[in-house]
Coordinates of C-alpha atoms in Angstrom, one line a residue:
M1 CA -68.3 -253.6 13.6
S2 CA -68.3 -251.9 10.2
M3 CA -70.8 -249.4 11.4
L4 CA -68.6 -248.4 14.3
T5 CA -65.7 -247.8 12.0
A6 CA -67.7 -245.7 9.6
E7 CA -69.3 -243.8 12.4
H8 CA -66.0 -242.8 14.1
R9 CA -64.0 -242.1 10.8
P10 CA -63.4 -238.3 10.4
Y11 CA -65.3 -236.6 7.6
S12 CA -63.2 -235.8 4.5
P13 CA -64.7 -234.3 1.3
Q14 CA -62.0 -235.8 -0.8
A15 CA -62.9 -239.3 0.4
T16 CA -66.4 -239.0 -1.1
R17 CA -65.0 -238.3 -4.5
P18 CA -63.0 -241.3 -5.9
G19 CA -60.2 -240.7 -8.4
R20 CA -58.8 -237.4 -7.0
Q21 CA -55.6 -236.9 -4.9
P22 CA -55.9 -235.3 -1.5
Q23 CA -54.8 -231.6 -1.5
P24 CA -53.3 -229.7 1.4
P25 CA -55.5 -227.1 3.1
R26 CA -55.0 -223.6 1.8
P27 CA -54.6 -220.8 4.2
T28 CA -57.2 -218.0 3.8
P29 CA -56.6 -214.3 4.5
R30 CA -59.2 -214.5 7.3
T31 CA -57.0 -217.0 9.2
P32 CA -53.5 -215.7 9.5
A33 CA -50.7 -217.8 10.9
R34 CA -50.0 -215.3 13.8
P35 CA -52.9 -213.3 15.1
P36 CA -51.7 -209.7 15.5
P37 CA -52.4 -207.8 18.6
G38 CA -54.0 -205.0 16.6
R39 CA -55.4 -204.3 13.2
R40 CA -53.0 -204.9 10.2
T41 CA -53.0 -203.9 6.6
S42 CA -52.3 -206.0 3.6
A43 CA -48.7 -204.7 3.5
D44 CA -48.1 -205.9 7.0
S45 CA -49.5 -209.3 6.2
A46 CA -47.1 -209.6 3.2
A47 CA -44.2 -208.6 5.3
M48 CA -45.0 -211.3 7.9
R49 CA -44.9 -214.0 5.3
P50 CA -41.8 -216.3 5.7
R51 CA -39.1 -215.7 3.1
P52 CA -37.7 -218.8 1.3
M53 CA -34.1 -219.7 2.3
V54 CA -31.8 -219.7 -0.7
S55 CA -28.8 -222.0 -0.3
P56 CA -25.4 -220.8 -1.7
A57 CA -24.1 -222.4 -4.8
P58 CA -21.6 -225.2 -4.3
G59 CA -18.0 -223.9 -4.0
R60 CA -18.9 -220.3 -3.0
T61 CA -18.6 -218.8 0.5
P62 CA -21.9 -217.4 1.9
P63 CA -22.0 -213.7 2.4
P64 CA -21.1 -212.4 5.9
L65 CA -24.0 -211.7 8.3
P66 CA -24.7 -208.0 8.9
S67 CA -23.0 -206.4 11.9
R68 CA -25.0 -205.5 15.0
G69 CA -23.4 -202.1 15.1
A70 CA -24.8 -201.0 11.7
T71 CA -26.6 -198.1 13.4
G72 CA -23.3 -196.4 14.2
S73 CA -22.7 -197.9 17.7
P74 CA -19.7 -200.3 18.1
S75 CA -20.5 -203.9 18.4
V76 CA -18.7 -206.7 20.1
M77 CA -18.9 -208.9 17.0
S78 CA -17.4 -206.2 14.7
G79 CA -13.7 -206.1 14.1
R80 CA -11.3 -203.2 14.2
E81 CA -11.0 -203.1 10.4
G82 CA -14.7 -202.6 10.0
S83 CA -15.5 -206.3 9.1
T84 CA -17.8 -208.7 10.8
F85 CA -16.8 -211.7 12.9
T86 CA -15.2 -214.7 11.4
R87 CA -17.5 -217.5 10.5
R88 CA -17.0 -220.9 12.0
G89 CA -14.9 -223.4 10.0
E90 CA -12.8 -220.7 8.3
T91 CA -9.1 -220.5 9.1
V92 CA -7.0 -217.3 8.8
H93 CA -3.6 -218.2 7.2
S94 CA -0.3 -216.4 7.6
P95 CA 0.9 -214.3 4.7
P96 CA 2.8 -216.2 2.0
P97 CA 6.6 -216.2 2.8
A98 CA 7.5 -215.4 -0.8
E99 CA 5.4 -212.3 -0.9
L100 CA 6.7 -211.2 2.6
E101 CA 10.3 -211.7 1.5
L102 CA 9.7 -209.6 -1.6
F103 CA 8.2 -206.9 0.6
A104 CA 11.2 -207.1 3.0
H105 CA 13.6 -206.8 0.0
H106 CA 12.0 -203.6 -1.2
C107 CA 12.0 -202.2 2.4
R108 CA 15.8 -203.0 2.6
V109 CA 16.4 -201.2 -0.7
F110 CA 14.3 -198.2 0.3
Y111 CA 15.7 -197.7 3.9
F112 CA 19.3 -198.8 3.5
T113 CA 20.3 -197.0 0.3
A114 CA 21.4 -193.3 0.2
A115 CA 19.1 -192.5 -2.8
P116 CA 16.0 -194.8 -2.4
P117 CA 14.5 -195.8 -5.8
E118 CA 11.0 -194.7 -6.6
D119 CA 10.0 -198.3 -7.6
S120 CA 10.5 -199.6 -4.1
A121 CA 8.6 -196.7 -2.6
N122 CA 5.7 -197.3 -4.9
Y123 CA 5.7 -201.0 -4.2
I124 CA 5.7 -200.5 -0.5
S125 CA 2.8 -198.1 -0.6
R126 CA 0.8 -200.2 -3.0
T127 CA 1.3 -203.4 -1.0
L128 CA 0.3 -201.8 2.3
A129 CA -2.8 -200.3 0.7
A130 CA -4.0 -203.7 -0.7
L131 CA -3.3 -205.8 2.4
P132 CA -6.1 -207.7 4.1
P133 CA -6.6 -206.9 7.7
A134 CA -5.3 -210.3 8.9
H135 CA -1.9 -209.7 7.2
R136 CA -1.3 -206.1 8.1
A137 CA 0.3 -206.8 11.4
A138 CA 3.0 -209.1 9.9
Y139 CA 3.9 -206.6 7.2
T140 CA 4.0 -203.7 9.5
R141 CA 6.2 -205.6 11.9
V142 CA 8.7 -206.3 9.1
Q143 CA 8.7 -202.7 8.0
S144 CA 9.3 -201.3 11.5
S145 CA 12.1 -203.8 12.2
L146 CA 13.9 -202.9 9.0
R147 CA 13.4 -199.2 9.5
A148 CA 15.0 -199.4 13.0
Q149 CA 17.9 -201.5 11.7
A150 CA 18.4 -198.9 8.9
H151 CA 18.4 -196.0 11.3
L152 CA 21.1 -197.8 13.5
H153 CA 23.1 -198.7 10.4
H154 CA 23.2 -195.1 9.0
L155 CA 24.1 -193.8 12.5
R156 CA 27.0 -196.2 12.6
V157 CA 28.1 -195.1 9.1
R158 CA 28.0 -191.4 10.0
I159 CA 29.9 -191.7 13.2
S160 CA 32.6 -194.0 11.7
S161 CA 32.9 -191.6 8.8
F162 CA 33.3 -188.6 11.1
H163 CA 36.0 -190.2 13.3
A164 CA 37.8 -191.4 10.2
L165 CA 37.7 -187.9 8.7
M166 CA 38.9 -186.3 12.0
A167 CA 41.8 -188.8 12.1
A168 CA 42.8 -188.3 8.5
T169 CA 42.6 -184.5 8.4
A170 CA 45.7 -182.8 9.7
P171 CA 45.8 -179.0 10.7
N172 CA 46.4 -176.8 7.6
S173 CA 46.5 -179.9 5.3
G174 CA 43.9 -178.2 3.0
L175 CA 46.3 -175.5 2.0
S176 CA 48.8 -175.6 -0.9
L177 CA 52.4 -176.4 -0.2
P178 CA 53.7 -172.8 -0.6
A179 CA 51.0 -171.6 1.8
R180 CA 51.8 -174.3 4.3
S181 CA 55.4 -173.2 4.3
E182 CA 54.4 -169.8 5.6
L183 CA 51.1 -169.9 7.4
A184 CA 51.1 -166.2 8.3
G185 CA 52.0 -165.1 4.8
R186 CA 49.8 -163.3 2.2
R187 CA 49.3 -166.4 0.1
A188 CA 48.0 -168.5 3.0
Q189 CA 45.7 -165.7 4.1
T190 CA 44.2 -165.4 0.6
E191 CA 43.6 -169.2 0.4
R192 CA 41.9 -169.2 3.7
A193 CA 39.6 -166.3 2.8
D194 CA 38.7 -167.9 -0.5
R195 CA 37.9 -171.3 0.9
L196 CA 36.0 -170.0 3.8
G197 CA 34.0 -167.6 1.6
L198 CA 33.0 -170.4 -0.7
F199 CA 32.0 -172.6 2.3
I200 CA 29.8 -169.8 3.7
R201 CA 28.1 -169.0 0.4
T202 CA 27.3 -172.7 -0.1
W203 CA 25.9 -173.6 3.4
G204 CA 25.3 -170.3 5.3
G205 CA 23.3 -168.2 2.8
S206 CA 20.1 -168.3 4.8
A207 CA 19.0 -168.9 8.4
G208 CA 18.2 -172.5 9.1
A209 CA 19.5 -175.5 10.9
L210 CA 23.1 -174.4 10.3
E211 CA 22.7 -170.9 11.8
P212 CA 24.0 -171.9 15.3
F213 CA 27.2 -173.3 13.8
F214 CA 28.0 -170.2 11.7
R215 CA 27.0 -167.8 14.6
G216 CA 29.4 -169.7 16.9
L217 CA 32.2 -169.6 14.4
W218 CA 31.7 -165.9 13.8
S219 CA 31.7 -165.3 17.6
V220 CA 35.0 -167.1 17.9
L221 CA 36.5 -164.8 15.3
R222 CA 35.0 -161.8 17.0
V223 CA 36.2 -162.4 20.6
Q224 CA 39.6 -163.4 19.3
S225 CA 40.0 -160.1 17.4
R226 CA 38.8 -157.8 20.1
G227 CA 42.2 -157.3 21.7
P228 CA 43.2 -157.6 25.3
P229 CA 40.8 -159.0 28.0
P230 CA 39.7 -155.5 29.2
R231 CA 38.3 -155.0 25.8
G232 CA 36.4 -158.3 25.9
G233 CA 38.9 -160.3 23.9
A234 CA 41.4 -163.1 24.5
G235 CA 44.5 -161.0 23.9
P236 CA 47.7 -163.1 23.5
R237 CA 45.9 -166.4 24.2
C238 CA 43.9 -168.6 21.9
V239 CA 40.1 -169.0 22.3
V240 CA 38.8 -172.5 23.1
W241 CA 35.5 -173.5 21.6
E242 CA 33.6 -176.5 23.0
V243 CA 31.3 -178.1 20.4
D244 CA 29.2 -181.2 20.4
D245 CA 30.0 -183.7 17.6
A246 CA 26.3 -183.9 16.8
V247 CA 26.6 -180.4 15.2
F248 CA 28.7 -181.9 12.4
L249 CA 26.8 -185.2 12.3
E250 CA 23.2 -184.1 12.4
S251 CA 23.0 -180.5 11.1
G252 CA 23.5 -180.7 7.4
G253 CA 24.2 -184.2 6.2
P254 CA 27.4 -186.0 5.2
E255 CA 28.5 -183.3 2.7
F256 CA 28.3 -180.5 5.3
M257 CA 30.2 -182.7 7.8
H258 CA 33.0 -183.3 5.4
E259 CA 33.3 -179.7 4.3
A260 CA 33.0 -178.3 7.8
V261 CA 35.8 -180.5 9.2
T262 CA 38.0 -179.7 6.2
I263 CA 37.5 -175.9 6.6
M264 CA 37.8 -175.9 10.4
K265 CA 40.8 -178.2 10.7
G266 CA 42.4 -178.4 7.2
V267 CA 42.1 -174.8 6.1
L268 CA 41.8 -172.5 9.1
G269 CA 44.1 -174.7 11.2
F270 CA 42.0 -175.4 14.4
T271 CA 43.3 -178.2 16.6
D272 CA 40.8 -180.5 18.3
Q273 CA 40.8 -182.5 21.5
P274 CA 37.9 -184.9 22.4
L275 CA 36.5 -184.8 25.9
T276 CA 35.0 -188.2 25.8
A277 CA 36.1 -191.5 24.4
G278 CA 34.7 -192.4 21.0
P279 CA 31.8 -194.9 20.8
R280 CA 32.7 -198.6 20.3
L281 CA 31.2 -199.3 17.0
R282 CA 29.9 -202.8 16.6
R283 CA 30.1 -204.8 13.5
V284 CA 26.8 -205.7 11.8
S285 CA 26.8 -209.3 13.0
H286 CA 24.0 -210.6 10.8
Y287 CA 21.8 -209.9 7.9
P288 CA 18.3 -208.7 8.7
E289 CA 16.3 -211.7 9.8
D290 CA 14.2 -213.6 7.4
P291 CA 10.7 -212.1 7.8
A292 CA 8.9 -215.4 7.2
T293 CA 11.0 -217.1 10.0
A294 CA 10.7 -214.1 12.3
T295 CA 6.9 -214.0 11.8
Q296 CA 6.6 -217.7 12.6
D297 CA 8.8 -217.5 15.6
Q298 CA 7.0 -214.5 17.0
R299 CA 3.6 -216.2 16.4
M300 CA 4.5 -219.0 18.8
R301 CA 2.8 -217.2 21.7
S302 CA -0.2 -219.3 22.4
G303 CA -1.8 -222.4 21.1
S304 CA -5.1 -220.5 20.5
D305 CA -3.5 -217.9 18.2
P306 CA -5.8 -217.9 15.1
F307 CA -3.0 -216.5 12.8
T308 CA -0.8 -219.6 13.2
D309 CA -0.8 -222.3 10.5
R310 CA -1.2 -225.5 12.4
A311 CA 1.0 -228.2 10.9
P312 CA 0.1 -231.8 11.5
L313 CA 1.9 -233.3 14.5
P314 CA 4.4 -236.0 13.6
V315 CA 3.3 -239.5 14.3
V316 CA 5.5 -241.2 16.8
Q317 CA 5.9 -244.9 16.1
P318 CA 6.0 -247.0 19.2
R319 CA 9.3 -248.7 19.8
K320 CA 9.4 -252.4 20.1
S321 CA 11.1 -253.8 23.2
S322 CA 14.0 -256.1 22.4
G323 CA 14.1 -257.6 25.9
R324 CA 17.7 -256.4 26.4
G325 CA 18.9 -253.7 28.8
P326 CA 20.3 -250.2 27.8
A327 CA 23.5 -250.0 25.8
P328 CA 26.7 -249.4 27.7
P329 CA 28.1 -245.8 27.6
P330 CA 30.7 -245.0 25.0
P331 CA 34.4 -244.7 26.0
P332 CA 35.6 -241.4 27.3
S333 CA 37.6 -240.6 24.1
R334 CA 34.4 -240.8 22.0
R335 CA 32.1 -238.8 24.2
R336 CA 30.8 -235.4 23.0
P337 CA 29.4 -232.6 25.1
S338 CA 25.6 -232.5 24.9
T339 CA 25.3 -228.8 25.5
Q340 CA 27.7 -225.9 24.9
A341 CA 29.6 -224.3 27.7
P342 CA 27.6 -221.5 29.4
Q343 CA 30.4 -219.0 29.1
Y344 CA 30.5 -219.4 25.3
A345 CA 26.7 -219.5 24.9
T346 CA 26.2 -216.1 26.6
E347 CA 29.4 -214.4 25.8
R348 CA 29.3 -211.2 23.8
R349 CA 32.5 -209.4 22.8
W350 CA 33.2 -206.3 20.9
P351 CA 34.7 -206.8 17.5
P352 CA 38.0 -205.1 16.5
E353 CA 37.8 -201.4 16.0
D354 CA 38.9 -201.6 12.4
G355 CA 36.2 -204.1 11.5
G356 CA 34.1 -202.8 8.7
A357 CA 30.3 -203.0 8.8
A358 CA 28.8 -205.6 6.6
S359 CA 26.3 -204.2 4.1
P360 CA 22.7 -205.2 4.9
L361 CA 22.0 -205.5 1.2
L362 CA 24.2 -208.5 0.7
P363 CA 22.7 -212.0 0.7
P364 CA 22.3 -213.7 4.0
C365 CA 25.4 -215.2 5.4
S366 CA 26.6 -216.7 8.7
P367 CA 27.3 -214.1 11.4
N368 CA 30.3 -216.0 12.6
L369 CA 33.5 -214.8 11.1
H370 CA 36.2 -216.7 12.9
G371 CA 35.0 -220.3 13.5
P372 CA 32.6 -223.1 12.7
V373 CA 28.9 -222.8 13.5
T374 CA 27.8 -224.7 16.6
P375 CA 24.1 -225.0 17.4
T376 CA 22.9 -224.2 20.9
M377 CA 19.8 -225.0 22.9
H378 CA 17.9 -222.0 21.4
S379 CA 18.9 -222.8 17.8
T380 CA 21.2 -219.7 17.7
P381 CA 24.4 -220.2 15.7
T382 CA 27.4 -219.2 17.7
L383 CA 31.1 -219.9 17.5
A384 CA 32.8 -223.1 18.7
P385 CA 34.7 -222.8 22.0
T386 CA 38.0 -223.1 20.1
S387 CA 37.5 -220.0 18.1
P388 CA 39.5 -216.9 19.1
I389 CA 36.7 -214.3 18.9
S390 CA 33.0 -214.8 19.7
I391 CA 30.4 -212.6 18.1
A392 CA 26.9 -213.4 19.0
T393 CA 23.8 -212.3 17.2
T394 CA 22.6 -208.8 18.0
E395 CA 19.4 -208.9 20.1
D396 CA 16.9 -206.1 20.6
D397 CA 18.3 -205.1 24.0
D398 CA 21.8 -205.0 22.7
E399 CA 20.8 -202.8 19.7
A400 CA 18.9 -200.4 22.1
E401 CA 21.9 -200.2 24.3
E402 CA 24.2 -199.6 21.4
E403 CA 21.9 -196.9 19.9
A404 CA 21.8 -195.1 23.3
D405 CA 25.6 -195.2 23.4
L406 CA 25.9 -193.8 19.9
N407 CA 23.4 -191.0 20.6
K408 CA 25.3 -189.9 23.7
A409 CA 26.6 -186.3 23.7
R410 CA 30.3 -186.2 22.9
F411 CA 32.0 -182.8 23.1
R412 CA 35.2 -181.7 21.5
L413 CA 37.5 -178.8 22.1
W414 CA 38.5 -176.7 19.1
T415 CA 41.4 -174.4 19.8
F416 CA 41.9 -171.3 17.7
P417 CA 45.0 -171.4 15.4
T418 CA 48.0 -169.4 16.6
H419 CA 49.0 -168.1 13.2
I420 CA 45.8 -166.0 12.5
N421 CA 46.2 -162.5 13.9
D422 CA 43.5 -160.0 14.8
E423 CA 43.6 -158.3 11.4
E424 CA 43.0 -161.5 9.4
A425 CA 40.3 -162.5 11.9
E426 CA 38.4 -159.3 11.2
N427 CA 38.8 -159.8 7.5
L428 CA 37.3 -163.3 7.8
M429 CA 34.4 -161.9 9.7
T430 CA 33.3 -159.8 6.8
L431 CA 32.5 -163.0 4.8
F432 CA 29.6 -163.9 7.0
P433 CA 26.0 -162.8 6.2
R434 CA 24.2 -160.1 8.0
Y435 CA 21.9 -162.4 10.1
V436 CA 25.0 -163.9 11.7
S437 CA 26.9 -160.7 12.6
K438 CA 23.9 -158.6 13.7
T439 CA 24.8 -159.1 17.4
D440 CA 28.2 -158.3 19.0
Q441 CA 30.0 -160.7 21.3
R442 CA 32.6 -160.3 24.0
F443 CA 33.9 -162.2 27.0
P444 CA 32.3 -161.3 30.3
L445 CA 34.6 -159.9 33.0
R446 CA 35.7 -162.5 35.5
R447 CA 34.2 -162.1 39.0
A448 CA 36.6 -163.3 41.6
R449 CA 34.8 -164.9 44.6
A450 CA 35.5 -167.3 47.4
K451 CA 35.5 -171.0 46.8
D452 CA 32.1 -172.6 47.2
L453 CA 32.2 -174.9 50.1
E454 CA 29.2 -176.9 49.0
L455 CA 30.8 -177.8 45.6
G456 CA 34.1 -178.7 47.2
S457 CA 36.0 -178.1 43.9
D458 CA 37.7 -175.4 41.9
T459 CA 36.5 -173.5 38.9
W460 CA 38.3 -175.7 36.4
M461 CA 38.1 -179.5 36.0
P462 CA 40.8 -181.7 34.3
V463 CA 39.6 -184.3 31.8
T464 CA 42.0 -187.0 30.5
V465 CA 41.2 -188.8 27.2
D466 CA 43.6 -191.1 25.4
G467 CA 46.5 -189.9 27.6
V468 CA 45.9 -186.2 26.9
T469 CA 44.6 -184.0 29.7
A470 CA 42.5 -181.0 29.0
T471 CA 41.1 -178.4 31.4
I472 CA 37.5 -177.2 31.1
P473 CA 35.4 -174.9 33.3
R474 CA 32.7 -176.4 35.4
V475 CA 29.2 -175.6 34.4
E476 CA 28.2 -174.3 37.8
A477 CA 31.3 -171.9 37.7
E478 CA 31.1 -170.5 34.2
D479 CA 30.7 -166.9 35.5
D480 CA 34.0 -167.2 37.4
A481 CA 35.8 -168.7 34.3
G482 CA 34.5 -166.0 31.9
V483 CA 32.6 -168.5 29.7
L484 CA 30.7 -167.1 26.7
R485 CA 27.8 -169.0 25.1
A486 CA 27.0 -167.9 21.6
G487 CA 25.6 -169.9 18.7
T488 CA 26.3 -173.4 19.7
G489 CA 28.5 -174.7 22.5
R490 CA 30.6 -172.5 24.8
M491 CA 33.9 -170.7 24.6
W492 CA 36.6 -169.3 26.9
V493 CA 40.2 -168.0 26.9
G494 CA 42.6 -170.9 26.7
T495 CA 46.2 -171.4 27.8
D496 CA 47.9 -171.6 24.4
E497 CA 50.0 -168.6 23.4
R498 CA 49.5 -166.9 20.0
G499 CA 52.3 -166.2 17.6
G500 CA 54.2 -162.9 17.3
G501 CA 52.3 -160.0 15.8
W502 CA 48.9 -161.3 16.9
G503 CA 47.6 -157.7 17.2
G504 CA 48.1 -157.0 13.5
G505 CA 50.0 -154.2 11.7
G506 CA 50.4 -150.6 12.9
W507 CA 47.9 -149.2 10.5
F508 CA 45.3 -151.8 11.5
R509 CA 45.8 -151.0 15.2
F510 CA 45.4 -147.3 14.5
K511 CA 42.1 -147.8 12.7
R512 CA 40.8 -150.0 15.5
W513 CA 41.8 -147.4 18.1
W514 CA 40.0 -144.7 16.0
R515 CA 36.8 -146.9 15.8
R516 CA 36.9 -147.5 19.6
L517 CA 37.2 -143.8 20.2
F518 CA 33.8 -143.4 18.6
G519 CA 32.3 -146.5 20.2
R520 CA 32.5 -148.7 17.1
G521 CA 35.2 -151.0 18.1

């Protein structure tokens, strides 16, 4: 039996030498682990040797794996920011609410103030440049939202300031008391020339965004001083100039708007008549939404959103049955409505016209101004049904509708003053620069034609605003009405009569006749 065991035992050289430990077999260069298909060099054999795996130190994140698109071609696993895919087990967190609120504060200061501080601009640029790709969307959303709110806020301020200025400025109120007592006198003419010359030197020194306005004003003075209609003028009637309010609001800023209205209405004495009702300015009903809250609300899109911080679900304790039935309902006097009335939950009313806009730089406050806060089904604070006025929070669609209403074209008629004669109008024309007065203007001759049966209307169209009716020519019949388009807007001969002596003195009329004799009138 012992002979069979020794005979079938495998041969081992270490077993014949007692006292030595068995050693593992060493690979030789002649027996590689993987036989190559062809001949290999020593460098190839070294490259084929397996590299030892180095485990990362405890507490450190292993480096990301290289992207498959390293050769320049886009890869499915590579992100849009140039990074690789997210490793398993890692969670992308939302930006800290404190840092997001600080960023929103600097955005408010930068966008809502007239003179933005340089510190806020530097902070915004520095923060956006150092953001990780996962937080860029949240910060960009906050910046875009505040920029849109600031644009709408400044538009409200400009329009309300313009309408307040138009209502507070009376014709000829910019002149002194002695000049106002005699509007056609020498003192009033001197004040008008001095104030208009200063205004032109300040704002009309060079061609730019204000060139259409100054060209239109010069054209009004030119056609008013040309004499009777056969000469291309208005004669004894006043010229009517139709101008869009956006020329005052958007051309040169608030300072130009204030000075232009003061010169046109307070110094020269133009009278105005709006052709459309003014916009219904809404009160800023709430402070810009908390960016952290807005981000969390907008992130609740899907349960698989990786940017949502998943909070632990509350543990619901099972209720123990007491063996009794349900409690009886309370008496009618103690019952409370479970939900708010639908008409109050969806009602939106315009605030009073004299309501001032709340500053967006003030601390957050309740948007409700006339009643206690009542929660609704969507956690939106509204007024109680007993309050006299209901102001709901401004939504995106309401702000877009309001912005479209504020940007709507609103025209206004400016009627030439009756106390300025042709001689003074020509003197005022000499104050304008050469680039404005290089082209001559005159009213076209009216061409009488039969009434257009397709239009079914006359040449003139009545417009009633605030109980005052104005007559304007139709756009398709401007040739019949003798409409002139010069600079900005359009102008025509109105119905108001000018004062006595509108043609100027005898010496002025003689010089004008002499100029016309040589073709210079």
